[in-house]
Coordinates of C-alpha atoms in Angstrom, one line a residue:
X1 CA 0.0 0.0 0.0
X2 CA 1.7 3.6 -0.9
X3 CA 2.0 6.2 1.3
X4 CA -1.0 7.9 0.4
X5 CA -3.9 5.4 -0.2
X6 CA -2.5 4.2 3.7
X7 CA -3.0 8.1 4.8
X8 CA -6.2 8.2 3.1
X9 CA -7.7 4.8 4.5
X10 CA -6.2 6.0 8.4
X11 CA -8.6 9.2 7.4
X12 CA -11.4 7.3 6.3
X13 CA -11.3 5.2 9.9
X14 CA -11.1 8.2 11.8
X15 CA -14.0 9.4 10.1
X16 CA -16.0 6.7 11.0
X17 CA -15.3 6.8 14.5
X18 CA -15.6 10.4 14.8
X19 CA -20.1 10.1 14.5
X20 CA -20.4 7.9 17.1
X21 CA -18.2 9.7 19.2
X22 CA -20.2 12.5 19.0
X23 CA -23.3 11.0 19.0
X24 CA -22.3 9.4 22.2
X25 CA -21.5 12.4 24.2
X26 CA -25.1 13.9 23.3
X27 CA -26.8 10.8 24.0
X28 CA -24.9 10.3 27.8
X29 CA -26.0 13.7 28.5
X30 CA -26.7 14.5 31.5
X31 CA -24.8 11.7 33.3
X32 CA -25.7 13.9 36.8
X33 CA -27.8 16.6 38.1
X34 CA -28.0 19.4 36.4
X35 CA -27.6 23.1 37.5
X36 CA -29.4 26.1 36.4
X37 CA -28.1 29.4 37.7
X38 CA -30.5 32.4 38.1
X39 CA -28.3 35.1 38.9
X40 CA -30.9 37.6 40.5
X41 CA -33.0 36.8 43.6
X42 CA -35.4 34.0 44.1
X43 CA -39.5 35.0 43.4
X44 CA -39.0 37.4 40.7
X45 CA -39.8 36.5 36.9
X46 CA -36.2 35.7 35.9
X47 CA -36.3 32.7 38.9
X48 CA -39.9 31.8 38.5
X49 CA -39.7 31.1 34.2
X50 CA -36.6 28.5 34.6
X51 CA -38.4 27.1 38.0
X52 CA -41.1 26.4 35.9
X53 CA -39.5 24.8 33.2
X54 CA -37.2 22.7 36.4
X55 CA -39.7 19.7 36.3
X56 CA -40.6 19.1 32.8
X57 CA -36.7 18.9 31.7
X58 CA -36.0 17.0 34.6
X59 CA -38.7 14.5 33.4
X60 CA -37.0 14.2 30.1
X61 CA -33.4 13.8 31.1
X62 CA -33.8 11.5 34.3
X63 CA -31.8 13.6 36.4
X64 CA -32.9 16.5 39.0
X65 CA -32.5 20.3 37.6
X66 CA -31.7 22.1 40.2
X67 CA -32.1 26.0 40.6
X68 CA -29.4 28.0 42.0
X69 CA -29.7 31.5 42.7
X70 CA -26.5 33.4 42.3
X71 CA -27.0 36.8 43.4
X72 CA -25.1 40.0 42.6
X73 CA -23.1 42.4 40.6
X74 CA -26.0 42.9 38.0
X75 CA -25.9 39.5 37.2
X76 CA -22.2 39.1 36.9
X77 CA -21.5 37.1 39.9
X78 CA -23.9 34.4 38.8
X79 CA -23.0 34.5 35.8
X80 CA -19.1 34.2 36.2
X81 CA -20.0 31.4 37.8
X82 CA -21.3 29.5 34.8
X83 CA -18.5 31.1 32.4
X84 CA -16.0 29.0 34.7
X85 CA -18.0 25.9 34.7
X86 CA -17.3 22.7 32.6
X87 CA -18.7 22.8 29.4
X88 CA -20.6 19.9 29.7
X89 CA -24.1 21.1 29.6
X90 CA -24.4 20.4 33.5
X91 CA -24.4 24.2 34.3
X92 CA -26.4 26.4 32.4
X93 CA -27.2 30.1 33.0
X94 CA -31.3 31.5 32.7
X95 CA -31.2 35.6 33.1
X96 CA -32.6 38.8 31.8
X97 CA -30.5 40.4 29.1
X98 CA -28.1 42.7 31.9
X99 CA -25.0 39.9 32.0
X100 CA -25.3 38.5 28.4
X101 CA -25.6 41.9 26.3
X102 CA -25.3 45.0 28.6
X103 CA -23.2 44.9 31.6
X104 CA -19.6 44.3 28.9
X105 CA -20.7 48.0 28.3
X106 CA -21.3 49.4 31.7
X107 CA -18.6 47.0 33.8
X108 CA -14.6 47.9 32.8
X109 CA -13.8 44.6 34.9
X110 CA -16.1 41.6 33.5
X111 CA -14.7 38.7 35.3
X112 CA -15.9 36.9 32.2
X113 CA -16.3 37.1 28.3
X114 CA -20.1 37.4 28.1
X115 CA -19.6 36.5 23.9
X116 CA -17.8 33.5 24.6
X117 CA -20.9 32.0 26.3
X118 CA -23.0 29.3 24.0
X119 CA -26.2 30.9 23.4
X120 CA -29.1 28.2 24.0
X121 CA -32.7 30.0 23.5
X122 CA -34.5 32.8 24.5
X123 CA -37.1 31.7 27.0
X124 CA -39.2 34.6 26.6
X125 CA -39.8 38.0 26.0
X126 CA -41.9 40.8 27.3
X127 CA -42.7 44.3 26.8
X128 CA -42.0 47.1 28.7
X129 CA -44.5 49.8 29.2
X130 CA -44.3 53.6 30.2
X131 CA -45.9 53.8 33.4
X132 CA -46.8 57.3 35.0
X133 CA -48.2 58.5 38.2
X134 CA -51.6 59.6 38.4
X135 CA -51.4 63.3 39.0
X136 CA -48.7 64.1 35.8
X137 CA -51.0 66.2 33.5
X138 CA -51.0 63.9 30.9
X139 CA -53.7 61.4 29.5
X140 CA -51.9 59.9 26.4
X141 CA -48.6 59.1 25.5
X142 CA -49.4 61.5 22.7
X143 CA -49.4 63.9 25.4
X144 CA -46.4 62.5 27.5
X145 CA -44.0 63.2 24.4
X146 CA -44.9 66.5 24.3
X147 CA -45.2 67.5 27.8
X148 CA -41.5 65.8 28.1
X149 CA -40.3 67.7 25.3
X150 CA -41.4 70.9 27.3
X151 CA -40.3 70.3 29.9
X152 CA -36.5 69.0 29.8
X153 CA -34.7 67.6 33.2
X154 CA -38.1 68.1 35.2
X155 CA -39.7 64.7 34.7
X156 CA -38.3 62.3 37.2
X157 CA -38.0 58.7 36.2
X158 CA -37.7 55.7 38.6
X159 CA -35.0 52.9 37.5
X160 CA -34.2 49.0 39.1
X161 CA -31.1 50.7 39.4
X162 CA -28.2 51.8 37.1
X163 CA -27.7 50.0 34.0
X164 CA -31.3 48.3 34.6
X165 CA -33.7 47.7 31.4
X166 CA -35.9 50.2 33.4
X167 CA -32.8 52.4 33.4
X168 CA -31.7 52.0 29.5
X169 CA -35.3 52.0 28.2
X170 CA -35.6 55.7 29.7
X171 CA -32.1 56.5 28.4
X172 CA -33.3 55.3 24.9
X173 CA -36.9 57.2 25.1
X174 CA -35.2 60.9 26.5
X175 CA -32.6 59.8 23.4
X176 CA -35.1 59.4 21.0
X177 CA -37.5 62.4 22.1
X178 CA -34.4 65.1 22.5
X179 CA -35.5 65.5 26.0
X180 CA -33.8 65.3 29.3
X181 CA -35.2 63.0 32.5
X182 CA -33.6 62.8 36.0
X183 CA -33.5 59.1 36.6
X184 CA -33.9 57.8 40.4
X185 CA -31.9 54.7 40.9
X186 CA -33.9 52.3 43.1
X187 CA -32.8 48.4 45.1
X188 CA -35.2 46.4 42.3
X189 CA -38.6 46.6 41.1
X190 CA -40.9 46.9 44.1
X191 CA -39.4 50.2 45.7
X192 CA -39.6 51.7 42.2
X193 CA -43.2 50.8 41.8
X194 CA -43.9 51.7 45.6
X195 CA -42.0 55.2 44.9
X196 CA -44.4 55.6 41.7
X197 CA -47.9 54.4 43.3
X198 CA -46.7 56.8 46.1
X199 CA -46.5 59.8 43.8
X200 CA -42.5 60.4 44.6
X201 CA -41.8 59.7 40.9
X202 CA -43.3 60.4 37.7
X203 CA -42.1 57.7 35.5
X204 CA -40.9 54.4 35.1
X205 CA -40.8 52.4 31.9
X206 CA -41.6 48.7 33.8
X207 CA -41.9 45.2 33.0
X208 CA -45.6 44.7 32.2
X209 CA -46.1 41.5 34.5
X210 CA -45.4 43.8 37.7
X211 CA -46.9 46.8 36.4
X212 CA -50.3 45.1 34.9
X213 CA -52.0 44.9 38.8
X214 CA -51.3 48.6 39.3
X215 CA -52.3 49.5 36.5
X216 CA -55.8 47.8 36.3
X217 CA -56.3 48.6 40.3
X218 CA -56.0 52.3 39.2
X219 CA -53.0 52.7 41.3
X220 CA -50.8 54.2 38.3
X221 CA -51.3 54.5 34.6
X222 CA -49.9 52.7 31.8
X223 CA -49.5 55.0 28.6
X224 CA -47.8 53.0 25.9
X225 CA -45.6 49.6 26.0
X226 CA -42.3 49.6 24.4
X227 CA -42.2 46.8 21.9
X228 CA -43.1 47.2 18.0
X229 CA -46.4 45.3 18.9
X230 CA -49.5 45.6 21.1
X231 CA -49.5 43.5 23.9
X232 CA -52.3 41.2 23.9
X233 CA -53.2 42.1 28.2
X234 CA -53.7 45.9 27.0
X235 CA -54.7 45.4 23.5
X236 CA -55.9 49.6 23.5
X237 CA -52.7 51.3 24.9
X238 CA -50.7 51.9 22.0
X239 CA -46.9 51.5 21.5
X240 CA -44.2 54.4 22.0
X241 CA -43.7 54.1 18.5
X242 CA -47.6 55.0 17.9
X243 CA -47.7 57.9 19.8
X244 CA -44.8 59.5 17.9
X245 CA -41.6 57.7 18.0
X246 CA -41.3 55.9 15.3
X247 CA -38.9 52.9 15.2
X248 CA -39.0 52.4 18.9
X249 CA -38.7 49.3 20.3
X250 CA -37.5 47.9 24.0
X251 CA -38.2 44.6 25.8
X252 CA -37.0 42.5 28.7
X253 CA -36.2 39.1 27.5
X254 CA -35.0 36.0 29.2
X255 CA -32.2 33.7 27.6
X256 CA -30.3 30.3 28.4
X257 CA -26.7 30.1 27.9
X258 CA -23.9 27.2 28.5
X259 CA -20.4 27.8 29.6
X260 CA -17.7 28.5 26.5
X261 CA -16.5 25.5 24.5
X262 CA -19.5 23.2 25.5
X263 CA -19.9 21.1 22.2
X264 CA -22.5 22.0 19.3
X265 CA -24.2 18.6 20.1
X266 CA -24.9 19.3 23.6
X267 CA -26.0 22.8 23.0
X268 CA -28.2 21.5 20.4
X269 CA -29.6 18.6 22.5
X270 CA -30.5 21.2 25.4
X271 CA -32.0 23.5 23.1
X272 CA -34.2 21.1 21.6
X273 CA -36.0 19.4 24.7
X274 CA -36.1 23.2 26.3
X275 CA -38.0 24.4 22.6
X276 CA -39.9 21.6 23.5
X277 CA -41.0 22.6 26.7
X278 CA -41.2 25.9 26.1
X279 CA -44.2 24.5 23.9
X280 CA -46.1 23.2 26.7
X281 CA -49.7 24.8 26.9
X282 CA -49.1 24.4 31.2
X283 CA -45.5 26.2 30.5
X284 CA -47.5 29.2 28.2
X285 CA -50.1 29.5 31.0
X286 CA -47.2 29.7 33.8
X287 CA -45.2 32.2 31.3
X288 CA -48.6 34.4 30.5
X289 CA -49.5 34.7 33.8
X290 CA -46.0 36.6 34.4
X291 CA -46.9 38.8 31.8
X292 CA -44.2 37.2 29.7
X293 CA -44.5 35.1 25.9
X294 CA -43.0 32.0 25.8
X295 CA -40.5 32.0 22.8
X296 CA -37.8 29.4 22.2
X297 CA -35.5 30.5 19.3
X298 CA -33.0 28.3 17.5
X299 CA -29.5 28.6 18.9
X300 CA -28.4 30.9 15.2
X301 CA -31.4 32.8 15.9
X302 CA -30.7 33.7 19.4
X303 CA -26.6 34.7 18.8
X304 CA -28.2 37.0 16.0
X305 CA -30.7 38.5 18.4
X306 CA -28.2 39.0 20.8
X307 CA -26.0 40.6 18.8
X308 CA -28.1 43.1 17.7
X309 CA -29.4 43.8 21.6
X310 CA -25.6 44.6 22.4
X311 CA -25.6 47.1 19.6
X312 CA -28.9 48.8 20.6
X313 CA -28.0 49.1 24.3
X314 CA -24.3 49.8 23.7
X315 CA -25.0 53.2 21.6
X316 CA -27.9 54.0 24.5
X317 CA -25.4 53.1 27.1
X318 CA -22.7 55.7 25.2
X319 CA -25.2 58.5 24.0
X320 CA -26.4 58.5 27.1
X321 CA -23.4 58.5 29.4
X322 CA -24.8 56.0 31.9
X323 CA -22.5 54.4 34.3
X324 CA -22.1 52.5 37.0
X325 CA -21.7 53.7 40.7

């Protein structure tokens, strides 16, 4: 046998093997529990969507899924942790979009590389709205433009703190309306809603799930929501873009991501059976009642989103000067 047709038939052997091998690695995973870290508090949306989807993939891979809350940093603590993790698919990551597309423009430090993560799915998205007290003399967000327009650096605008979606979704609407707003950095949603049903604020663009009870109880008012589309729980209350700024668009999402280097198989495996899930009628009716849309993108689809979400919040971040304390 020459040289060549032996180098040729070693290739061919190691291409044969090299399926399987693959194949197998998908197939043993998981081989243990497996750990999804929430990097934010336990109770809120971002802990209650994967809690929800906990039993279902723990019923299709025959091993517990375990939450584990992570606290801190704006996500980055949690989220470090995962980065450092094998890449084995046995530590996964489940947040809002601050860790994966935001904080690399607010933090100089990141203990991690936030692209090097392997995107799995969006789990789902959710508008915001623009939320306003009761006594601001102004019935429309027609009228909200224009009053903030007159009135530059008067309005005052409650934020989940700096570098929030609250935060940056103000940022972008001040951006977009040539205005000014002076933004009131708060410890997390409920002493920004309590500061706004109180009357200490005027504003705060808000996740629709926590602002939807206020809003029906007559406690505040919701004007517009921030996404290109109506939401279906306030199919009447136009979007920003309706009332005047056109192009507009802002939501909180919530994605899945695997530690850097886990293999395209495993990624693929896990995004599959959580597509799945996310297809559940039970899982829409959990996600719904959060004021949240189940989604469940493919893994190309979700790197794409995410890339454009670091563009759109990196020029609000820059044009808008927002930092961290």
């Amino acid at each position: 046998m020459t040289r060549s047709l032996a180098l040729a038939a070693l290739l061919g052997t190691a291409g044969l093997t090299a399926g399987p091998a693959l194949a197998t690695e998908a197939d043993a995973f998981p081989n243990r529990p497996v750990h999804i870290v929430v990097p934010y508090p336990a109770g809120g949306t971002a802990d209650v969507l994967p809690r929800a989807l906990s039993e279902h993939l723990s019923q299709r891979w025959g091993q517990p899924v375990v939450i584990e809350n992570r606290t801190g940093a704006g996500g980055n603590i949690g989220t470090d942790h995962v980065a450092k993790a094998e890449p084995d698919g046995h530590t996964l990551v489940a947040t809002p979009p601050g860790p994966l597309v935001v904080n690399q423009n607010l933090y100089s430090d990141l203990p991690f590389d936030p692209e090097a993560l392997v995107p799995i799915t969006t789990l789902a998205k959710a508008p915001n709205v623009l939320a306003v007290r009761n006594e601001l003399p102004v019935a429309t967000a027609e009228e909200f433009l224009e009053y903030a327009r007159a009135n530059p650096g008067k309005l005052t605008v409650a934020t989940q703190g700096n570098g929030t979606t609250s935060h940056l979704t103000g940022a972008m609407y001040a951006r977009e309306a040539d205005t000014e707003f002076v933004f009131v950095p708060y410890r997390g949603t409920a002493p920004a809603l309590a500061a706004l049903v109180g009357g200490q604020v005027d504003v705060f663009f808000d996740n629709i799930g926590s602002m939807y009870s206020h809003h029906q109880a007559g406690n505040a008012r919701i004007l517009a929501v921030t996404t290109a589309e109506r939401s279906p729980l306030l199919p009447d209350v136009p979007t920003v873009a309706e009332a005047g700024l056109d192009g507009f668009q802002a939501a909180t999402w919530f994605g899945m991501a695997a530690p850097p280097n886990t293999p395209d198989a495993i990624a693929d495996r896990i995004n599959a059976d959580v597509v799945e899930v996310l297809a559940l009628p039970q899982i829409r009716e959990t996600f719904e009642k959060q004021g949240v849309t189940p989604s469940g993108e493919s893994r190309a689809e979700m790197a794409e989103f995410m890339a454009r979400e670091r563009e759109q919040w990196g020029a609000v971040i820059e044009s808008a000067n927002v930092t961290i304390n």
